Amino acid sequence: DIKKTEVVLEIGSGPGIITKELIKLAKKVVAIEYDARFVTHILQNYPDVEMIKGDAVKVEFPKFDKCVSNLPYSISSPIIMKLGKLNKFAVLMLQKEFALRLVAKPGEKNYSRLSLMANYFFAPEYIVSVPRTAFTPKPKVESAIVRLVPRLDRPKVKDEALFFKVTEALFIHKNQNTKKSFYNSRHYFEMDKETAKKFVLDIPHSDKKVKTLSLENVAEITDWVYDKLE
């Protein structure tokens, strides 16, 4: 899906195994790499690649069209959030367990806050599993390739920061119903027990288990909370 007119961002170039293939396809490749040894290696062997040395979670992303990365598990969530806020297309290799949570639907075993947030920003698609034998040395876990296409039809909420907070607060207790989960996460909204008890009396989807709430359900709850707090 990469065109000769596009700039591709690679997060974690490593020794350049993917980098050298991206060079053939893209107008330009910009790579972010934390390890100074790999930065030197890429600059020496692929001088046309623009290198940014640093932590991909912390550095400001350059202008780019698409992202390709073999993401370490430890930074997968923050990087996906960062890409989502930029509305950028991405193809990522992830730990299989993480990838399954990313694409899970409401009510499924792997459905989580991650699933809902990914669905808010993207239409995530599980492409293929990658066995451990595909790597040298073999890792301890299997991997998977996922495509993230930015959503143009995401629900419009009155306060996006509040939406993120409500989502986090609810999914801490995802096996509880909405009313109980919100009450038990009242500290997110600086409420005492009595205030929270009254607050949740008519919360939308009150009897639904959090793990079954759709993106639209949580957006509706967020706007309700916004109006109640005004």
Coordinates of N, CA and C in Angstrom, one line a residue, residues 4-221:
K4 N 5.1 5.7 -4.3 CA 6.4 6.4 -4.5 C 6.3 7.9 -4.1
T5 N 5.1 8.4 -3.8 CA 4.9 9.8 -3.5 C 4.8 10.0 -2.0
E6 N 5.0 8.9 -1.2 CA 4.7 9.0 0.2 C 6.0 8.9 1.1
V7 N 5.9 9.6 2.2 CA 6.9 9.5 3.2 C 6.5 8.5 4.3
V8 N 7.4 7.5 4.6 CA 7.1 6.5 5.5 C 7.9 6.6 6.8
L9 N 7.2 6.5 7.9 CA 7.9 6.6 9.2 C 8.1 5.1 9.7
E10 N 9.3 4.8 10.0 CA 9.6 3.5 10.6 C 10.0 3.7 12.0
I11 N 9.3 3.1 13.0 CA 9.6 3.2 14.4 C 10.4 2.0 14.8
G12 N 11.7 2.2 15.2 CA 12.6 1.1 15.5 C 13.1 0.4 14.3
S13 N 14.1 1.1 13.7 CA 14.7 0.5 12.4 C 15.5 -0.7 12.7
G14 N 16.1 -0.8 13.9 CA 17.0 -1.9 14.1 C 18.2 -1.9 13.1
P15 N 18.6 -3.1 12.6 CA 19.7 -3.2 11.7 C 19.2 -2.9 10.2
G16 N 18.0 -2.6 10.0 CA 17.5 -2.1 8.7 C 16.9 -3.2 7.8
I17 N 16.5 -4.3 8.4 CA 15.9 -5.4 7.6 C 14.6 -4.9 6.9
I18 N 13.7 -4.2 7.6 CA 12.5 -3.6 6.9 C 12.9 -2.3 6.2
T19 N 13.8 -1.6 6.8 CA 14.2 -0.3 6.2 C 14.6 -0.4 4.7
K20 N 15.4 -1.4 4.4 CA 15.9 -1.5 3.0 C 14.8 -1.8 2.0
E21 N 13.7 -2.4 2.5 CA 12.5 -2.7 1.6 C 11.7 -1.5 1.5
L22 N 11.6 -0.7 2.5 CA 10.8 0.5 2.5 C 11.4 1.5 1.5
I23 N 12.7 1.6 1.5 CA 13.4 2.5 0.6 C 13.0 2.3 -0.9
K24 N 12.8 1.0 -1.2 CA 12.4 0.7 -2.6 C 11.0 1.2 -3.0
L25 N 10.2 1.3 -1.9 CA 8.8 1.6 -2.2 C 8.4 3.1 -2.0
A26 N 9.0 3.8 -1.1 CA 8.6 5.1 -0.7 C 9.4 6.2 -1.3
K27 N 8.8 7.4 -1.3 CA 9.6 8.6 -1.7 C 10.7 8.9 -0.7
K28 N 10.4 8.7 0.6 CA 11.4 8.9 1.6 C 11.1 8.1 2.8
V29 N 12.1 7.7 3.5 CA 12.0 6.9 4.8 C 12.6 7.7 5.9
V30 N 11.8 7.9 7.0 CA 12.3 8.5 8.2 C 12.2 7.5 9.3
A31 N 13.3 7.2 10.0 CA 13.3 6.2 11.0 C 13.7 6.8 12.4
I32 N 13.0 6.3 13.4 CA 13.3 6.6 14.7 C 13.9 5.4 15.4
E33 N 15.1 5.6 16.0 CA 15.8 4.5 16.6 C 16.5 5.0 17.9
Y34 N 16.3 4.2 18.9 CA 16.9 4.6 20.2 C 18.3 4.1 20.4
D35 N 18.7 3.0 19.8 CA 20.0 2.4 19.9 C 21.0 3.1 19.0
A36 N 22.0 3.7 19.6 CA 23.0 4.5 18.8 C 23.7 3.6 17.8
R37 N 23.9 2.3 18.2 CA 24.6 1.4 17.2 C 23.9 1.3 15.9
F38 N 22.5 1.1 16.1 CA 21.7 0.9 14.9 C 21.6 2.3 14.1
V39 N 21.6 3.4 14.8 CA 21.5 4.7 14.1 C 22.8 4.8 13.2
T40 N 23.9 4.5 13.8 CA 25.2 4.6 13.0 C 25.2 3.6 11.8
H41 N 24.7 2.4 12.1 CA 24.6 1.4 11.0 C 23.7 1.8 9.8
I42 N 22.5 2.4 10.2 CA 21.6 2.8 9.1 C 22.2 4.0 8.3
L43 N 22.8 4.9 9.0 CA 23.4 6.1 8.3 C 24.5 5.7 7.4
Q44 N 25.3 4.7 7.8 CA 26.4 4.2 7.0 C 26.0 3.4 5.8
N45 N 24.9 2.6 6.0 CA 24.5 1.7 4.9 C 23.3 2.2 4.1
Y46 N 22.5 3.1 4.6 CA 21.3 3.7 3.9 C 21.3 5.2 4.1
P47 N 22.3 5.9 3.4 CA 22.4 7.3 3.6 C 21.2 8.2 3.3
D48 N 20.3 7.6 2.5 CA 19.1 8.4 2.1 C 18.0 8.4 3.2
V49 N 18.2 7.6 4.2 CA 17.2 7.5 5.3 C 17.5 8.6 6.3
E50 N 16.4 9.3 6.6 CA 16.6 10.4 7.7 C 16.4 9.7 9.0
M51 N 17.4 9.8 9.9 CA 17.4 9.2 11.2 C 17.1 10.1 12.3
I52 N 16.3 9.7 13.2 CA 16.0 10.5 14.4 C 16.4 9.6 15.6
K53 N 17.4 10.0 16.4 CA 17.8 9.2 17.5 C 16.9 9.6 18.7
G54 N 16.3 8.6 19.3 CA 15.5 9.0 20.5 C 14.4 7.9 20.8
D55 N 13.7 8.2 21.9 CA 12.6 7.4 22.3 C 11.3 7.8 21.5
A56 N 10.8 6.8 20.8 CA 9.6 7.1 19.9 C 8.4 7.6 20.7
V57 N 8.3 7.2 21.9 CA 7.2 7.6 22.7 C 7.3 9.1 23.0
K58 N 8.5 9.6 23.2 CA 8.7 11.0 23.6 C 9.0 12.0 22.5
V59 N 9.7 11.5 21.4 CA 10.1 12.5 20.4 C 8.9 12.9 19.6
E60 N 8.9 14.1 19.0 CA 7.9 14.6 18.2 C 8.0 13.9 16.8
F61 N 6.9 13.4 16.3 CA 7.0 12.7 15.0 C 7.2 13.7 13.9
P62 N 8.0 13.4 12.9 CA 8.1 14.3 11.7 C 6.8 14.2 10.9
K63 N 6.7 14.9 9.8 CA 5.6 14.8 8.9 C 5.8 13.5 8.1
F64 N 4.8 12.7 8.0 CA 4.8 11.5 7.2 C 3.4 11.1 6.8
D65 N 3.4 10.1 5.9 CA 2.1 9.6 5.4 C 1.6 8.3 6.0
K66 N 2.6 7.4 6.1 CA 2.2 6.1 6.7 C 3.3 5.6 7.6
C67 N 2.9 4.7 8.5 CA 3.9 4.2 9.5 C 4.0 2.7 9.4
V68 N 5.2 2.2 9.4 CA 5.5 0.8 9.4 C 6.4 0.5 10.5
S69 N 6.1 -0.5 11.4 CA 7.0 -0.8 12.5 C 6.8 -2.2 13.0
N70 N 7.9 -2.7 13.5 CA 7.9 -3.9 14.4 C 8.0 -3.4 15.8
L71 N 6.8 -3.2 16.4 CA 6.8 -2.5 17.7 C 7.1 -3.4 18.9
P72 N 8.0 -3.0 19.8 CA 8.2 -3.7 21.1 C 6.9 -3.6 21.9
Y73 N 6.6 -4.7 22.6 CA 5.4 -4.7 23.5 C 5.3 -3.5 24.4
S74 N 6.5 -3.1 25.0 CA 6.5 -2.1 26.0 C 6.0 -0.7 25.6
I75 N 6.1 -0.5 24.3 CA 5.7 0.8 23.8 C 4.5 0.8 22.8
S76 N 3.9 -0.4 22.6 CA 2.9 -0.6 21.7 C 1.7 0.3 21.9
S77 N 1.2 0.3 23.2 CA 0.0 1.1 23.5 C 0.2 2.6 23.3
P78 N 1.3 3.2 23.9 CA 1.4 4.7 23.7 C 1.7 5.1 22.2
I79 N 2.4 4.2 21.5 CA 2.6 4.6 20.0 C 1.3 4.5 19.2
I80 N 0.5 3.5 19.5 CA -0.8 3.4 18.8 C -1.7 4.6 19.1
M81 N -1.7 5.1 20.4 CA -2.4 6.3 20.8 C -1.9 7.5 20.0
K82 N -0.6 7.6 19.9 CA 0.1 8.7 19.3 C -0.3 8.8 17.8
L83 N -0.2 7.6 17.1 CA -0.6 7.5 15.7 C -2.1 7.8 15.5
G84 N -2.9 7.4 16.5 CA -4.3 7.7 16.4 C -4.7 9.1 16.4
K85 N -4.0 9.8 17.3 CA -4.2 11.3 17.5 C -3.8 12.1 16.2
L86 N -2.9 11.4 15.5 CA -2.4 12.1 14.2 C -3.2 11.6 13.0
N87 N -4.1 10.7 13.2 CA -4.9 10.1 12.1 C -4.1 9.5 11.0
K88 N -3.1 8.7 11.4 CA -2.2 8.1 10.4 C -2.4 6.6 10.2
F89 N -2.3 6.2 9.0 CA -2.4 4.8 8.6 C -1.1 4.1 9.1
A90 N -1.2 2.9 9.5 CA -0.1 2.1 10.0 C -0.2 0.6 9.8
V91 N 0.9 0.0 9.5 CA 1.0 -1.4 9.5 C 2.0 -1.8 10.5
L92 N 1.6 -2.6 11.5 CA 2.5 -2.9 12.7 C 2.6 -4.4 12.9
M93 N 3.8 -4.8 13.3 CA 4.0 -6.1 13.8 C 4.0 -6.0 15.3
L94 N 3.1 -6.8 16.0 CA 2.9 -6.7 17.4 C 3.0 -8.1 18.0
Q95 N 3.1 -8.2 19.3 CA 2.9 -9.5 20.0 C 1.5 -10.0 19.7
K96 N 1.3 -11.2 19.4 CA 0.0 -11.8 19.0 C -1.0 -11.5 20.0
E97 N -0.7 -11.7 21.3 CA -1.7 -11.5 22.4 C -2.2 -10.0 22.4
F98 N -1.2 -9.1 22.2 CA -1.6 -7.7 22.1 C -2.5 -7.4 20.9
A99 N -2.1 -8.0 19.7 CA -2.9 -7.8 18.5 C -4.3 -8.3 18.6
L100 N -4.5 -9.4 19.3 CA -5.8 -10.0 19.5 C -6.7 -9.1 20.4
R101 N -6.1 -8.4 21.4 CA -6.8 -7.5 22.2 C -7.1 -6.2 21.4
L102 N -6.2 -5.8 20.5 CA -6.4 -4.6 19.7 C -7.7 -4.7 18.8
V103 N -7.9 -5.9 18.3 CA -9.0 -6.1 17.3 C -10.3 -6.7 17.9
A104 N -10.3 -7.0 19.2 CA -11.4 -7.6 19.9 C -12.7 -6.8 19.8
K105 N -13.8 -7.4 19.8 CA -15.1 -6.8 19.8 C -15.8 -6.8 21.2
P106 N -16.8 -5.9 21.4 CA -17.5 -6.0 22.7 C -18.0 -7.3 23.0
G107 N -17.8 -7.8 24.3 CA -18.3 -9.1 24.7 C -17.3 -10.2 24.5
E108 N -16.3 -10.0 23.7 CA -15.3 -11.1 23.4 C -14.3 -11.1 24.6
K109 N -13.7 -12.3 24.7 CA -12.7 -12.5 25.8 C -11.6 -11.5 25.9
N110 N -11.1 -11.1 24.7 CA -9.9 -10.2 24.7 C -10.3 -8.7 24.7
Y111 N -11.6 -8.4 24.8 CA -12.1 -7.0 24.7 C -11.6 -6.2 25.9
S112 N -11.1 -5.0 25.7 CA -10.5 -4.3 26.8 C -10.5 -2.8 26.4
R113 N -10.0 -2.0 27.3 CA -9.9 -0.5 27.0 C -9.1 -0.3 25.8
L114 N -8.0 -1.1 25.6 CA -7.2 -1.0 24.4 C -8.0 -1.2 23.1
S115 N -8.9 -2.2 23.1 CA -9.8 -2.5 22.0 C -10.7 -1.3 21.6
L116 N -11.3 -0.7 22.7 CA -12.2 0.4 22.5 C -11.4 1.6 21.9
M117 N -10.3 1.9 22.5 CA -9.5 3.1 22.1 C -9.0 2.9 20.6
A118 N -8.5 1.7 20.3 CA -8.1 1.4 18.9 C -9.2 1.6 18.0
N119 N -10.4 1.1 18.4 CA -11.6 1.3 17.5 C -12.1 2.7 17.4
Y120 N -11.8 3.5 18.4 CA -12.1 5.0 18.3 C -11.2 5.7 17.3
F121 N -10.0 5.3 17.2 CA -9.1 6.0 16.3 C -9.0 5.3 14.9
F122 N -9.2 4.0 14.9 CA -8.9 3.2 13.7 C -10.0 2.2 13.4
A123 N -10.0 1.7 12.1 CA -10.6 0.4 11.8 C -9.5 -0.6 11.8
P124 N -9.3 -1.3 12.9 CA -8.1 -2.2 13.0 C -8.4 -3.5 12.3
E125 N -7.4 -4.1 11.7 CA -7.6 -5.3 10.9 C -6.4 -6.3 11.2
Y126 N -6.8 -7.5 11.7 CA -5.7 -8.5 11.9 C -5.4 -9.1 10.6
I127 N -4.2 -9.0 10.1 CA -3.8 -9.5 8.8 C -3.3 -10.9 8.8
V128 N -2.3 -11.2 9.6 CA -1.7 -12.6 9.6 C -0.9 -12.8 10.9
S129 N -0.9 -14.0 11.3 CA 0.0 -14.4 12.4 C 1.4 -14.7 11.9
V130 N 2.3 -14.4 12.8 CA 3.7 -14.7 12.4 C 4.4 -15.6 13.4
P131 N 4.7 -16.8 13.0 CA 5.3 -17.8 14.0 C 6.6 -17.4 14.5
R132 N 7.0 -17.9 15.7 CA 8.3 -17.6 16.3 C 9.4 -18.0 15.4
T133 N 9.2 -19.1 14.6 CA 10.3 -19.6 13.7 C 10.6 -18.6 12.6
A134 N 9.9 -17.6 12.4 CA 10.2 -16.6 11.4 C 11.3 -15.7 11.8
F135 N 11.7 -15.7 13.1 CA 12.7 -14.8 13.6 C 14.0 -15.6 14.0
T136 N 15.1 -14.9 13.9 CA 16.4 -15.5 14.5 C 17.0 -14.4 15.3
P137 N 17.3 -14.6 16.6 CA 16.8 -15.8 17.4 C 15.3 -15.9 17.6
K138 N 14.8 -17.0 17.9 CA 13.4 -17.2 18.1 C 12.9 -16.5 19.4
P139 N 11.9 -15.6 19.3 CA 11.4 -15.0 20.5 C 10.5 -16.0 21.3
K140 N 10.1 -15.6 22.5 CA 9.3 -16.5 23.3 C 7.9 -16.5 23.0
V141 N 7.4 -15.5 22.2 CA 6.0 -15.3 21.9 C 5.8 -15.2 20.4
E142 N 4.6 -15.5 20.0 CA 4.2 -15.3 18.6 C 3.9 -13.9 18.3
S143 N 4.0 -13.5 17.0 CA 3.7 -12.1 16.6 C 2.5 -12.1 15.6
A144 N 2.0 -10.9 15.3 CA 1.0 -10.8 14.3 C 1.1 -9.4 13.6
I145 N 0.7 -9.3 12.4 CA 0.7 -8.1 11.6 C -0.7 -7.5 11.6
V146 N -0.8 -6.3 12.0 CA -2.1 -5.6 12.0 C -2.1 -4.3 11.2
R147 N -3.2 -4.1 10.5 CA -3.3 -2.8 9.7 C -4.3 -1.9 10.4
L148 N -3.9 -0.6 10.6 CA -4.7 0.4 11.3 C -5.1 1.5 10.3
V149 N -6.3 1.5 9.9 CA -6.8 2.6 9.0 C -7.6 3.6 9.8
P150 N -7.1 4.9 9.7 CA -7.8 5.9 10.5 C -9.3 6.0 10.2
R151 N -10.1 6.1 11.2 CA -11.5 6.2 11.1 C -12.0 7.7 10.8
L152 N -12.8 7.8 9.8 CA -13.3 9.1 9.5 C -14.7 9.3 10.1
D153 N -15.3 8.2 10.6 CA -16.6 8.3 11.2 C -16.7 8.0 12.7
R154 N -15.6 8.4 13.4 CA -15.6 8.2 14.8 C -16.6 9.0 15.5
P155 N -17.2 8.5 16.6 CA -18.2 9.3 17.3 C -17.7 10.7 17.8
K156 N -18.5 11.7 17.6 CA -18.1 13.0 18.1 C -18.6 13.1 19.5
V157 N -17.6 13.4 20.4 CA -17.9 13.6 21.8 C -17.7 15.0 22.2
K158 N -18.4 15.4 23.2 CA -18.3 16.9 23.6 C -16.9 17.2 24.2
D159 N -16.2 16.3 24.8 CA -14.9 16.5 25.4 C -14.1 15.3 25.2
E160 N -13.1 15.3 24.3 CA -12.3 14.1 24.0 C -11.5 13.7 25.2
A161 N -10.9 14.6 26.0 CA -10.1 14.3 27.1 C -11.0 13.6 28.2
L162 N -12.2 14.0 28.3 CA -13.2 13.3 29.2 C -13.5 11.9 28.8
F163 N -13.6 11.8 27.4 CA -13.9 10.5 26.9 C -12.8 9.5 27.3
F164 N -11.5 9.9 27.1 CA -10.4 9.1 27.5 C -10.4 8.7 29.0
K165 N -10.8 9.7 29.8 CA -10.9 9.5 31.3 C -12.0 8.5 31.6
V166 N -13.2 8.7 31.0 CA -14.3 7.8 31.3 C -14.0 6.4 30.9
T167 N -13.4 6.3 29.7 CA -13.0 4.9 29.2 C -12.0 4.2 30.2
E168 N -11.0 4.9 30.7 CA -10.1 4.3 31.6 C -10.8 4.0 32.9
A169 N -11.6 4.9 33.4 CA -12.3 4.7 34.7 C -13.2 3.5 34.6
L170 N -13.9 3.3 33.6 CA -14.9 2.2 33.4 C -14.1 0.9 33.3
F171 N -13.1 0.8 32.4 CA -12.5 -0.4 32.1 C -11.6 -1.0 33.2
I172 N -11.3 -0.2 34.2 CA -10.6 -0.7 35.4 C -11.4 -1.8 36.0
H173 N -12.7 -1.7 35.9 CA -13.6 -2.7 36.5 C -14.5 -3.3 35.4
K174 N -13.9 -3.8 34.4 CA -14.7 -4.2 33.2 C -15.6 -5.3 33.3
N175 N -15.5 -6.1 34.4 CA -16.4 -7.2 34.7 C -17.7 -6.7 35.5
Q176 N -17.7 -5.5 35.9 CA -18.8 -4.9 36.6 C -19.7 -4.2 35.7
N177 N -21.0 -3.9 36.1 CA -21.8 -3.1 35.3 C -21.4 -1.7 35.3
T178 N -22.0 -0.9 34.4 CA -21.5 0.5 34.2 C -21.7 1.3 35.5
K179 N -22.9 1.2 36.1 CA -23.2 1.9 37.3 C -22.1 1.6 38.4
K180 N -21.9 0.4 38.7 CA -21.0 0.0 39.8 C -19.6 0.4 39.4
S181 N -19.2 0.2 38.2 CA -17.8 0.5 37.8 C -17.5 2.0 37.9
F182 N -18.5 2.8 37.5 CA -18.3 4.3 37.6 C -18.2 4.7 39.1
Y183 N -19.1 4.1 39.9 CA -19.0 4.4 41.3 C -17.7 4.0 41.9
N184 N -17.2 2.8 41.6 CA -15.9 2.4 42.1 C -14.7 3.1 41.6
S185 N -14.9 3.9 40.5 CA -13.8 4.7 39.9 C -14.1 6.2 40.2
R186 N -14.9 6.5 41.2 CA -15.3 7.9 41.5 C -14.1 8.8 41.8
H187 N -13.0 8.2 42.2 CA -11.8 9.1 42.5 C -11.3 9.8 41.2
Y188 N -11.6 9.2 40.0 CA -11.2 9.8 38.8 C -11.9 11.2 38.6
F189 N -13.0 11.3 39.2 CA -13.8 12.5 39.1 C -13.9 13.3 40.4
E190 N -13.1 12.9 41.4 CA -13.0 13.6 42.6 C -14.3 13.7 43.4
M191 N -15.0 12.5 43.4 CA -16.3 12.5 44.0 C -16.2 11.6 45.3
D192 N -16.9 12.1 46.3 CA -17.0 11.2 47.5 C -18.1 10.2 47.3
K193 N -18.3 9.3 48.3 CA -19.2 8.1 48.1 C -20.6 8.6 47.9
E194 N -21.1 9.6 48.7 CA -22.5 10.0 48.6 C -22.7 10.7 47.2
T195 N -21.8 11.6 46.8 CA -22.0 12.3 45.6 C -22.0 11.3 44.4
A196 N -21.1 10.3 44.4 CA -21.0 9.3 43.3 C -22.3 8.5 43.3
K197 N -22.8 8.1 44.5 CA -24.0 7.3 44.6 C -25.2 7.9 43.9
K198 N -25.4 9.2 44.1 CA -26.5 10.0 43.5 C -26.2 10.2 42.0
F199 N -24.9 10.4 41.7 CA -24.5 10.8 40.3 C -24.9 9.6 39.3
V200 N -24.7 8.4 39.8 CA -24.8 7.3 38.8 C -26.2 6.7 38.7
L201 N -27.2 7.3 39.4 CA -28.5 6.8 39.5 C -29.1 6.6 38.1
D202 N -28.9 7.5 37.2 CA -29.5 7.4 35.9 C -28.5 7.4 34.8
I203 N -27.3 6.9 35.1 CA -26.2 6.8 34.1 C -26.7 5.9 32.9
P204 N -26.4 6.2 31.7 CA -26.8 5.4 30.5 C -26.1 4.0 30.6
H205 N -26.9 3.0 30.1 CA -26.4 1.6 30.1 C -25.9 1.1 31.4
S206 N -26.7 1.5 32.5 CA -26.3 1.3 33.8 C -26.1 -0.2 34.2
D207 N -26.9 -1.1 33.6 CA -26.9 -2.5 33.9 C -26.0 -3.3 33.0
K208 N -25.5 -2.7 31.9 CA -24.6 -3.4 31.0 C -23.2 -3.6 31.6
K209 N -22.7 -4.8 31.4 CA -21.3 -5.0 31.8 C -20.4 -4.2 31.0
V210 N -19.4 -3.6 31.6 CA -18.5 -2.7 30.9 C -17.8 -3.4 29.7
K211 N -17.5 -4.7 29.9 CA -16.9 -5.5 28.8 C -17.8 -5.7 27.6
T212 N -19.0 -5.3 27.7 CA -19.9 -5.4 26.5 C -20.3 -4.1 25.9
L213 N -19.7 -3.0 26.5 CA -20.1 -1.6 26.0 C -19.4 -1.4 24.6
S214 N -20.1 -0.9 23.7 CA -19.6 -0.5 22.4 C -18.9 0.9 22.5
L215 N -18.2 1.2 21.4 CA -17.6 2.6 21.3 C -18.7 3.6 21.5
E216 N -19.8 3.4 20.8 CA -21.0 4.4 20.8 C -21.6 4.5 22.2
N217 N -21.6 3.4 22.9 CA -22.1 3.4 24.3 C -21.3 4.3 25.2
V218 N -20.0 4.1 25.1 CA -19.0 4.9 25.9 C -19.1 6.4 25.5
A219 N -19.2 6.6 24.3 CA -19.4 8.0 23.8 C -20.6 8.7 24.4
E220 N -21.7 7.9 24.4 CA -23.0 8.4 25.0 C -22.8 8.6 26.5
I221 N -22.2 7.7 27.2 CA -21.9 7.9 28.6 C -21.1 9.1 28.9

